[in-house]
Amino acid sequence: MPDLSQTAGEVDVTLLDQTVGENLAATASRFPERPALIDLTAGTRLTYAAFDAEVTRIARALVARGLAVGDRVGVWSPNRAEWTLVQYATARAGIILVTINPAYRSHELVYALNQSGCRWVFAPEQYRTSAYREMLEESQSELPRVEQVVYFGTDDWNELLAAGDRADDAALEVRMAGLSPDDRINIQYTSGTTGFPKGATLTHRNILNNGYFVGELCGYTELDVVCIPVPLYHCFGMVMGNLGSTTHGSAMVIPAPTFDPEATLRAVESERCTSLYGVPTMFIAELSHADFDSFDLSTLRTGIMAGAPCPVEVMKQVVARMNMREVTICYGMTETSPVSTQTRADDSLERRVSTVGRVHPHVEVRVITPGTNTVVERGAPGELCTRGYSVMSGYWAEEERTREVIDAEGWMHTGDLAVMDADGYLNIVGRIKDLVIRGGENIYPREIEEFLITHPDILDAQVVGVPDERYGEELCAWVRRQPGAALSEDEVRSFCRKRLAHFKVPRYVRFTDEFPMTVTGKVQKYLMRERSIAELGLQVAASIENA
Ligand code: AMP
């Protein structure tokens, strides 16, 4: 009988049975003098002893100010040291951190804060064109449950620290003694197929262990310095970056608040980073930077590319030109904490650049015929499913939507199409779910479609992803105008720009009289995609080979 596409990860290293707060304390007592957190924009540098003390101080303040176990607190901010401090302080105090994309605008923010029932929010007052304070104040009447906003870099933050100094340790110690690794500790909003995002809810066990095993497979020790230009609101930053580091005593470097290729390269050089993370788009931007050759990247050893299909050619360049000889590819999704498969440092170069690796420790993966529970033979494509400690506890307050993706046997159905080879290595070959990934940001076309038809001149709209050499995919909107309407492409784009996060604004807008339909009246998106590629001349981008 031919082998079936199902594998289970190694179990020789046991799972951590701790809370995030306990694990950090253990690391801090092992490596008190090693660097923990470096924020180059603010000039903040904390050793593990100092980081742990600061986390405790904030946790004491949160308890003293009346936040209970299981309460929700939102963080809506670009990357900065305080983000990471809040992550660990909320975990230490048993408070569920709701991480919100800093590119979100009021419409998206209000939904996330209300759906999760946040009592507090942490945010900066302003970053570039994002007026966080203004958006929060304007939305106040729609946010009846938010009692307190703490603005970073203002007296709010200083007062919180002072409250931490005034409070004693006793209440926090009682609190910590009552926490369990199976408590829910984090809600991350991921774009939803029905237009509203879903709150993937993760426990200490989920994210602590995923970060730990990512760090193990990168070979991290207290001597590693990890450059984290990926967003902290996403698992890539807060789990693979932060928890991957703090479980091993490695240093976390924040090169800039949002991705900046030059700041990233400079950070690698100045901090002598040994590891660098990024979605493919970020590595493409770094490699094509005009002064690339002037940066000393010789300290790099490893790193991670993940979050979107990874072009083989870009991986080869990362190894050859960035000195990341042990670079790994991870595949995963927020609902699985996130990583399910990873390449290993000792895999052949060929496999490390052209596959998403093998199953992670303590996790099972299998490839099934979509819509069934039948596992396909090795080499045949099907839907990738993941089972194990890493599968989320569910979507926050959405049991039905949880049941749609996690089956009765505990398998998370990813909606990604994969092929498993004879040795258990996987390739991601497509997607069943109607998702577009632009530069690592997930977009559900449905959300944009529902938004477009609110325009008085638009009769109907369909949105597809088209290939792009820089961003992996870009949005292409097919729009049917109201009879007689003279709407232009630019007007469609500027309508979106006003109300949606920038990455959701369609790059291409095409006017049409009809959409390709099946006889049963279903829009054939694959045909729209093919026609768009041909008419927009995107054949080169469409032929890129991915891991
Ligand atoms: P998120 O929940 O934001 O982490 O997005 C998860 C989705 O990103 C997955 O379901 C995949 O479609 C995609 N993805 C993540 N990593 C990879 C990878 N290495 N190769 C291809 N697609 C990926």
XYZ file of C-alpha atoms and ligand atoms in Angstrom:
570
model
C 0.000 0.000 0.000
C 1.403 3.430 -0.832
C 2.235 5.693 2.093
C -0.425 8.141 3.171
C 0.212 11.865 3.623
C 0.206 11.930 7.419
C 3.145 12.509 9.784
C 3.733 13.170 13.478
C 6.532 15.315 14.897
C 9.329 14.223 17.228
C 8.481 13.995 20.933
C 11.993 13.586 22.363
C 12.013 17.122 23.807
C 9.045 17.468 26.165
C 6.453 20.228 25.973
C 6.862 23.100 28.450
C 4.249 22.910 31.182
C 4.510 26.518 32.354
C 2.786 29.852 31.963
C 4.442 32.574 29.907
C 5.129 34.516 33.116
C 6.842 31.566 34.829
C 8.936 30.815 31.793
C 10.200 34.390 31.557
C 11.123 34.383 35.255
C 13.087 31.160 34.752
C 15.002 32.627 31.806
C 15.730 35.826 33.725
C 17.182 33.862 36.615
C 19.403 31.854 34.238
C 20.679 34.815 32.187
C 20.097 37.984 34.252
C 22.866 39.996 32.627
C 22.222 39.033 28.992
C 20.400 41.529 26.750
C 16.666 40.847 26.472
C 15.035 43.724 24.613
C 16.538 46.404 22.383
C 14.302 49.044 20.771
C 16.528 51.051 18.447
C 14.008 53.855 17.800
C 13.616 54.725 21.479
C 17.140 53.690 22.472
C 15.728 51.273 25.086
C 18.038 48.467 26.206
C 16.984 46.027 28.907
C 18.846 43.017 30.275
C 16.792 39.960 31.230
C 16.906 41.016 34.907
C 15.681 44.509 34.029
C 13.077 43.260 31.538
C 11.675 40.778 34.039
C 11.534 43.449 36.764
C 9.742 45.887 34.442
C 7.229 43.195 33.440
C 6.526 42.484 37.116
C 6.106 46.183 37.846
C 3.491 46.571 35.096
C 1.757 43.314 36.086
C 1.488 44.584 39.680
C -0.090 47.798 38.389
C -2.630 45.919 36.229
C -3.698 43.824 39.224
C -3.806 46.867 41.524
C -5.950 48.781 39.027
C -8.575 46.051 39.128
C -8.022 43.938 36.020
C -9.107 40.375 36.780
C -7.968 37.002 35.424
C -9.406 36.550 31.930
C -10.213 40.234 31.378
C -9.341 41.491 27.902
C -6.893 44.280 27.191
C -6.189 45.487 23.649
C -2.919 46.654 22.157
C -3.144 48.730 18.965
C 0.323 49.920 18.136
C 3.289 49.597 15.819
C 6.298 47.752 17.233
C 7.973 49.296 20.286
C 9.446 48.141 23.601
C 6.230 48.865 25.497
C 4.332 46.463 23.218
C 6.565 43.601 24.339
C 6.414 44.696 27.995
C 2.612 44.717 27.830
C 2.618 41.251 26.229
C 4.533 39.705 29.125
C 2.926 41.812 31.870
C -0.615 40.845 30.818
C 0.451 37.190 30.624
C 2.020 37.364 34.084
C -1.206 38.836 35.485
C -3.455 36.317 33.669
C -5.042 38.978 31.454
C -5.951 38.152 27.845
C -4.087 40.371 25.391
C -6.035 41.289 22.252
C -3.575 42.177 19.512
C -4.880 44.601 16.891
C -3.297 45.417 13.544
C -1.930 48.978 13.747
C -3.001 49.511 10.125
C -6.639 49.045 11.130
C -8.907 52.084 10.971
C -11.877 52.922 13.239
C -14.309 50.608 11.472
C -12.089 47.544 12.007
C -10.888 48.624 15.480
C -14.371 49.087 16.937
C -15.357 45.598 15.847
C -12.296 43.942 17.429
C -12.552 45.810 20.748
C -16.275 45.183 21.101
C -16.298 41.580 19.950
C -13.620 40.666 22.499
C -15.011 43.007 25.182
C -11.784 44.874 25.940
C -11.755 46.878 29.198
C -8.471 48.608 28.475
C -6.503 49.588 25.373
C -2.822 50.403 24.981
C -1.912 52.638 22.015
C 0.446 55.418 20.990
C -1.134 58.836 20.429
C 0.054 59.020 16.839
C 2.389 57.293 14.415
C 2.973 58.910 11.030
C -0.467 59.283 9.408
C -2.173 57.057 11.980
C -3.897 59.278 14.524
C -4.631 56.580 17.113
C -5.800 58.979 19.823
C -8.086 60.836 17.431
C -9.593 57.596 16.088
C -10.152 56.245 19.619
C -11.704 59.495 20.826
C -13.959 59.731 17.783
C -15.114 56.144 18.352
C -15.662 56.536 22.097
C -19.467 56.417 21.908
C -19.256 53.109 20.036
C -16.957 51.594 22.671
C -19.082 51.381 25.830
C -16.932 48.687 27.446
C -13.578 50.435 27.137
C -12.848 52.010 30.546
C -9.303 53.154 30.053
C -6.864 53.950 27.253
C -3.195 54.045 28.193
C -1.220 56.074 25.659
C 2.403 55.044 25.296
C 4.941 57.805 25.788
C 2.572 59.962 27.868
C 1.854 60.442 31.565
C -0.649 57.564 31.317
C 2.243 55.159 30.929
C 4.332 56.812 33.659
C 1.384 56.707 36.045
C 0.938 53.017 35.358
C 4.594 52.394 36.194
C 4.229 54.475 39.358
C 1.156 52.431 40.347
C 3.310 49.334 39.905
C 5.887 50.782 42.297
C 3.254 51.539 44.910
C 1.604 48.104 44.759
C 3.248 45.248 46.644
C 4.095 41.819 45.306
C 1.590 39.927 47.426
C -1.490 40.421 45.226
C 0.444 39.531 42.076
C 1.901 36.421 43.695
C -1.545 35.209 44.716
C -2.736 35.918 41.183
C 0.131 34.015 39.561
C -0.314 31.011 41.822
C -3.831 30.597 40.426
C -2.875 30.594 36.737
C -2.635 27.504 34.541
C -0.798 26.883 31.255
C -4.183 26.049 29.734
C -5.625 29.499 30.449
C -6.434 31.593 27.399
C -3.974 34.451 27.187
C -4.191 35.947 23.710
C -6.764 36.835 21.054
C -5.506 37.627 17.557
C -7.910 38.890 14.955
C -7.520 37.257 11.578
C -9.513 38.348 8.546
C -12.798 36.518 8.196
C -14.485 35.013 5.166
C -17.711 36.836 5.957
C -16.119 40.228 6.112
C -15.655 40.355 9.889
C -12.397 39.217 11.456
C -12.375 36.218 13.826
C -10.541 36.248 17.161
C -8.249 33.226 17.265
C -7.873 32.511 20.980
C -4.613 31.008 22.218
C -3.428 29.668 25.585
C -0.072 29.896 27.348
C 0.580 26.287 26.289
C -0.184 27.100 22.653
C 2.100 30.053 22.183
C 4.833 29.329 24.735
C 5.549 25.937 23.208
C 5.304 27.104 19.624
C 7.808 29.880 20.307
C 10.001 27.411 22.189
C 10.143 24.862 19.371
C 10.681 27.545 16.702
C 13.669 28.707 18.781
C 14.873 25.106 19.231
C 14.830 24.479 15.480
C 16.723 27.738 14.907
C 19.293 26.510 17.461
C 18.882 29.572 19.699
C 20.954 30.077 22.842
C 21.580 33.058 25.130
C 24.175 34.206 22.582
C 21.656 34.764 19.772
C 20.382 38.193 18.784
C 17.115 38.093 16.858
C 16.131 40.957 14.562
C 12.315 41.323 14.540
C 11.067 43.640 11.769
C 7.796 41.663 11.462
C 4.721 43.019 13.258
C 4.309 42.168 16.923
C 0.493 42.112 16.636
C 0.925 38.904 14.617
C 2.255 35.537 15.857
C 5.324 36.000 13.664
C 6.466 38.824 15.957
C 5.050 37.987 19.373
C 5.414 34.180 19.274
C 8.172 33.238 16.822
C 10.100 36.434 17.605
C 9.480 37.278 21.248
C 8.665 33.866 22.761
C 11.203 32.140 20.483
C 13.806 34.424 22.079
C 12.727 34.600 25.711
C 12.434 30.800 26.003
C 16.158 30.638 25.116
C 17.622 33.784 26.670
C 18.225 35.312 23.215
C 17.941 39.062 22.603
C 14.934 40.646 20.834
C 15.824 43.574 18.582
C 13.107 45.964 17.323
C 14.712 47.780 14.374
C 11.826 50.206 13.711
C 8.114 50.677 14.535
C 7.036 49.433 11.098
C 9.014 47.622 8.450
C 11.845 49.685 6.999
C 14.440 47.806 4.915
C 17.269 50.192 5.680
C 16.598 50.325 9.432
C 16.495 46.521 9.411
C 19.846 46.149 7.649
C 21.365 48.792 9.933
C 20.044 46.967 13.013
C 21.563 43.675 11.869
C 24.923 45.400 11.485
C 24.908 47.518 14.661
C 23.483 44.855 16.997
C 25.456 42.042 15.371
C 22.245 40.062 14.891
C 22.528 36.306 14.357
C 18.960 35.814 13.115
C 16.611 37.830 10.907
C 12.891 37.352 10.296
C 10.667 38.460 7.466
C 7.845 37.740 5.098
C 9.142 37.271 1.531
C 8.325 40.879 0.617
C 10.625 42.164 3.352
C 13.603 40.102 2.201
C 12.952 41.240 -1.387
C 13.033 44.888 -0.238
C 16.269 44.352 1.741
C 18.041 42.516 -1.086
C 17.106 45.242 -3.568
C 18.114 48.143 -1.305
C 20.454 50.509 -3.178
C 23.154 50.308 -0.469
C 22.718 46.609 0.298
C 26.418 45.853 -0.208
C 27.516 48.475 2.297
C 25.963 46.646 5.282
C 27.974 44.125 7.280
C 25.675 41.102 7.616
C 28.462 38.671 8.496
C 27.069 37.961 11.988
C 23.870 36.445 10.563
C 23.593 32.671 10.806
C 19.905 31.894 10.667
C 16.461 33.449 10.380
C 12.944 32.694 9.241
C 10.983 33.375 6.080
C 7.260 32.690 6.437
C 3.752 34.086 6.226
C 3.247 33.833 2.473
C 4.519 31.642 -0.389
C 8.334 31.851 -0.275
C 9.977 32.223 -3.713
C 12.826 29.697 -4.159
C 15.032 32.329 -5.797
C 14.646 34.758 -2.890
C 15.562 31.977 -0.437
C 18.707 31.216 -2.430
C 19.719 34.864 -2.310
C 19.085 35.085 1.432
C 21.504 32.180 1.924
C 24.124 33.454 -0.522
C 24.014 37.227 -0.081
C 22.854 37.663 3.523
C 24.991 34.899 4.993
C 21.894 33.208 6.467
C 23.255 29.730 5.831
C 20.909 28.068 8.331
C 17.799 30.094 7.373
C 14.538 28.185 7.790
C 11.097 28.434 6.224
C 8.090 28.117 8.507
C 4.546 27.426 7.454
C 1.577 27.986 9.698
C -1.394 30.129 10.576
C -2.604 32.141 13.566
C -5.081 29.382 14.508
C -2.140 27.001 15.094
C -0.010 29.340 17.243
C 1.258 29.649 14.329
C 3.920 27.160 13.118
C 3.051 23.646 11.894
C 6.037 22.850 9.664
C 9.612 24.094 9.501
C 12.767 23.274 7.586
C 15.717 22.094 9.712
C 19.247 23.514 9.656
C 20.603 20.117 8.582
C 18.180 19.628 5.682
C 19.774 19.795 2.247
C 20.017 23.272 0.755
C 17.627 22.174 -1.970
C 14.952 21.238 0.584
C 15.562 24.304 2.700
C 14.877 26.676 -0.169
C 12.148 24.769 -1.970
C 9.887 23.226 0.699
C 8.154 24.444 3.870
C 9.880 21.640 5.762
C 8.524 18.854 7.932
C 6.024 18.642 10.770
C 6.933 20.460 14.023
C 7.627 18.559 17.283
C 4.504 17.339 19.129
C 2.290 18.228 16.140
C 0.629 16.048 13.506
C -0.091 17.098 9.934
C -1.985 15.363 7.175
C -3.229 16.087 3.671
C -6.834 15.177 2.895
C -9.265 15.303 0.022
C -11.085 18.567 0.734
C -14.506 18.089 2.250
C -13.761 14.535 3.422
C -11.608 12.852 6.066
C -9.753 10.779 3.489
C -5.985 11.119 3.672
C -4.406 11.295 0.202
C -1.335 9.347 -0.932
C 2.105 10.913 -0.745
C 2.669 13.186 -3.726
C -1.007 13.982 -4.235
C -2.357 17.470 -3.459
C -5.044 18.062 -0.861
C -6.008 20.213 2.100
C -3.428 20.481 4.869
C -4.721 19.801 8.401
C -2.899 20.220 11.739
C -3.553 18.601 15.124
C -1.849 18.873 18.502
C -1.056 21.209 21.380
C -0.767 24.162 18.962
C -4.372 24.229 17.773
C -6.202 27.269 19.200
C -8.879 26.892 21.841
C -11.305 28.432 19.299
C -12.540 31.696 17.833
C -13.558 34.030 20.643
C -17.330 33.719 21.264
C -17.877 32.067 17.859
C -18.514 28.381 18.500
C -20.087 27.739 15.145
C -17.235 29.268 13.190
C -14.816 27.273 15.356
C -16.613 24.031 14.463
C -16.336 24.929 10.777
C -12.528 24.741 10.965
C -11.695 22.304 13.827
C -13.269 18.887 13.323
C -14.459 16.410 15.970
C -11.043 14.683 16.009
C -9.234 17.953 16.696
C -7.858 18.594 13.190
C -7.595 22.236 12.171
C -8.509 22.525 8.496
C -6.146 25.178 7.151
C -7.736 25.905 3.766
C -4.256 25.599 2.231
C -3.427 23.055 -0.469
C -0.253 21.050 0.065
C 1.699 18.071 -1.230
C 3.698 15.796 1.111
C 6.674 13.899 -0.354
C 7.939 10.434 0.598
C 10.116 11.872 3.393
C 7.367 14.030 4.861
C 8.477 17.376 3.369
C 5.654 19.644 2.320
C 5.021 22.114 -0.450
C 2.213 24.646 -0.367
C 0.667 24.500 -3.819
C -2.424 26.645 -3.514
C -5.340 27.722 -1.399
C -8.941 26.581 -1.132
C -9.888 29.480 1.077
C -10.726 32.702 -0.660
C -7.775 34.559 0.839
C -5.296 36.987 -0.700
C -1.915 37.537 0.968
C -0.369 40.881 0.019
C 3.107 41.340 1.458
C 2.208 39.083 4.403
C -1.088 40.862 5.159
C -4.140 38.626 4.813
C -7.126 40.020 2.975
C -10.483 38.353 2.477
C -11.938 39.594 -0.845
C -15.432 39.413 0.620
C -14.663 42.264 2.997
C -13.551 44.542 0.131
C -16.510 43.483 -2.029
C -18.996 44.326 0.729
C -17.304 47.678 1.160
C -17.205 48.538 -2.571
C -20.918 48.024 -3.075
C -21.657 50.686 -0.462
C -20.551 53.220 -3.143
C -23.669 54.704 -4.818
C -22.190 54.297 -8.336
C -21.254 50.635 -7.854
C -23.772 47.950 -8.745
C -21.634 44.951 -7.902
C -17.984 44.087 -7.312
C -15.760 41.007 -7.225
C -12.213 40.999 -5.925
C -9.405 38.547 -6.745
C -5.698 38.297 -5.964
C -3.285 38.585 -8.884
C 0.413 37.680 -8.744
C 2.980 40.378 -8.017
C 6.761 40.118 -7.977
C 7.177 42.419 -4.975
C 4.141 41.747 -2.777
C 3.395 38.158 -3.791
C -0.175 39.152 -4.571
C -2.075 42.362 -5.248
C -5.821 43.008 -5.233
C -7.696 43.375 -8.491
C -11.291 44.609 -8.258
C -13.784 43.923 -11.054
C -16.481 46.544 -10.775
C -19.915 46.791 -12.399
C -21.027 50.428 -12.431
C -24.610 51.630 -12.090
C -26.068 52.365 -15.538
C -24.878 55.787 -16.674
C -22.374 56.227 -13.811
C -19.011 57.710 -14.838
C -16.931 56.428 -11.940
C -13.164 56.300 -12.612
C -10.556 53.797 -11.396
C -8.941 56.476 -9.250
C -12.255 57.368 -7.661
C -12.739 53.737 -6.642
C -9.287 53.648 -5.082
C -9.659 56.921 -3.209
C -13.049 55.789 -1.876
C -11.279 52.752 -0.349
C -8.306 54.756 0.882
C -10.505 56.882 3.139
C -12.048 54.066 5.099
C -9.887 50.925 4.879
C -6.405 49.901 5.995
C -3.973 50.846 3.177
C -3.160 47.262 2.190
C -6.821 46.585 1.363
C -6.961 49.252 -1.379
C -7.104 47.443 -4.770
C -4.030 48.065 -6.913
C -6.011 47.277 -10.076
C -9.576 48.306 -10.836
C -11.304 47.025 -13.960
C -14.785 47.897 -15.143
C -16.912 45.147 -16.581
C -20.494 44.463 -17.585
C -20.551 40.922 -16.258
C -18.561 38.392 -14.243
C -17.719 34.901 -15.478
C -20.359 32.636 -13.898
C -21.060 28.924 -13.624
C -24.458 27.660 -14.744
C -25.495 27.611 -11.111
C -24.716 31.325 -10.827
C -21.437 31.078 -8.905
C -18.755 33.605 -9.820
C -15.701 31.828 -11.241
C -12.884 33.627 -9.508
C -10.168 31.476 -11.043
C -11.283 32.631 -14.501
C -11.283 36.243 -13.351
C -7.772 35.721 -12.072
C -6.585 34.133 -15.339
C -8.115 36.894 -17.451
C -6.688 39.601 -15.215
C -3.199 38.072 -15.489
C -3.440 38.014 -19.281
C -4.897 41.488 -19.653
C -2.620 43.151 -17.092
C 0.480 41.375 -18.491
C 1.397 39.639 -15.198
C 2.678 36.373 -16.697
C 6.212 36.763 -15.271
C 4.965 37.224 -11.708
C 2.594 34.284 -12.216
C 5.479 31.963 -13.069
C 7.459 32.470 -9.808
C 8.324 29.146 -8.137
C 7.523 28.916 -4.410
C 8.464 26.596 -1.531
P -1.847 34.017 9.298
O -2.970 33.438 10.043
O -1.905 35.503 9.157
O -0.530 33.585 9.867
O -1.912 33.487 7.795
C -1.839 32.111 7.550
C -1.793 31.809 6.088
O -0.601 32.332 5.486
C -1.725 30.328 5.818
O -2.971 29.708 5.922
C -1.135 30.291 4.424
O -2.129 30.529 3.442
C -0.164 31.450 4.452
N 1.222 31.020 4.740
C 1.880 31.105 5.914
N 3.140 30.630 5.796
C 3.298 30.225 4.512
C 4.377 29.638 3.750
N 5.572 29.390 4.296
N 4.129 29.338 2.451
C 2.925 29.590 1.892
N 1.889 30.137 2.534
C 2.064 30.467 3.836
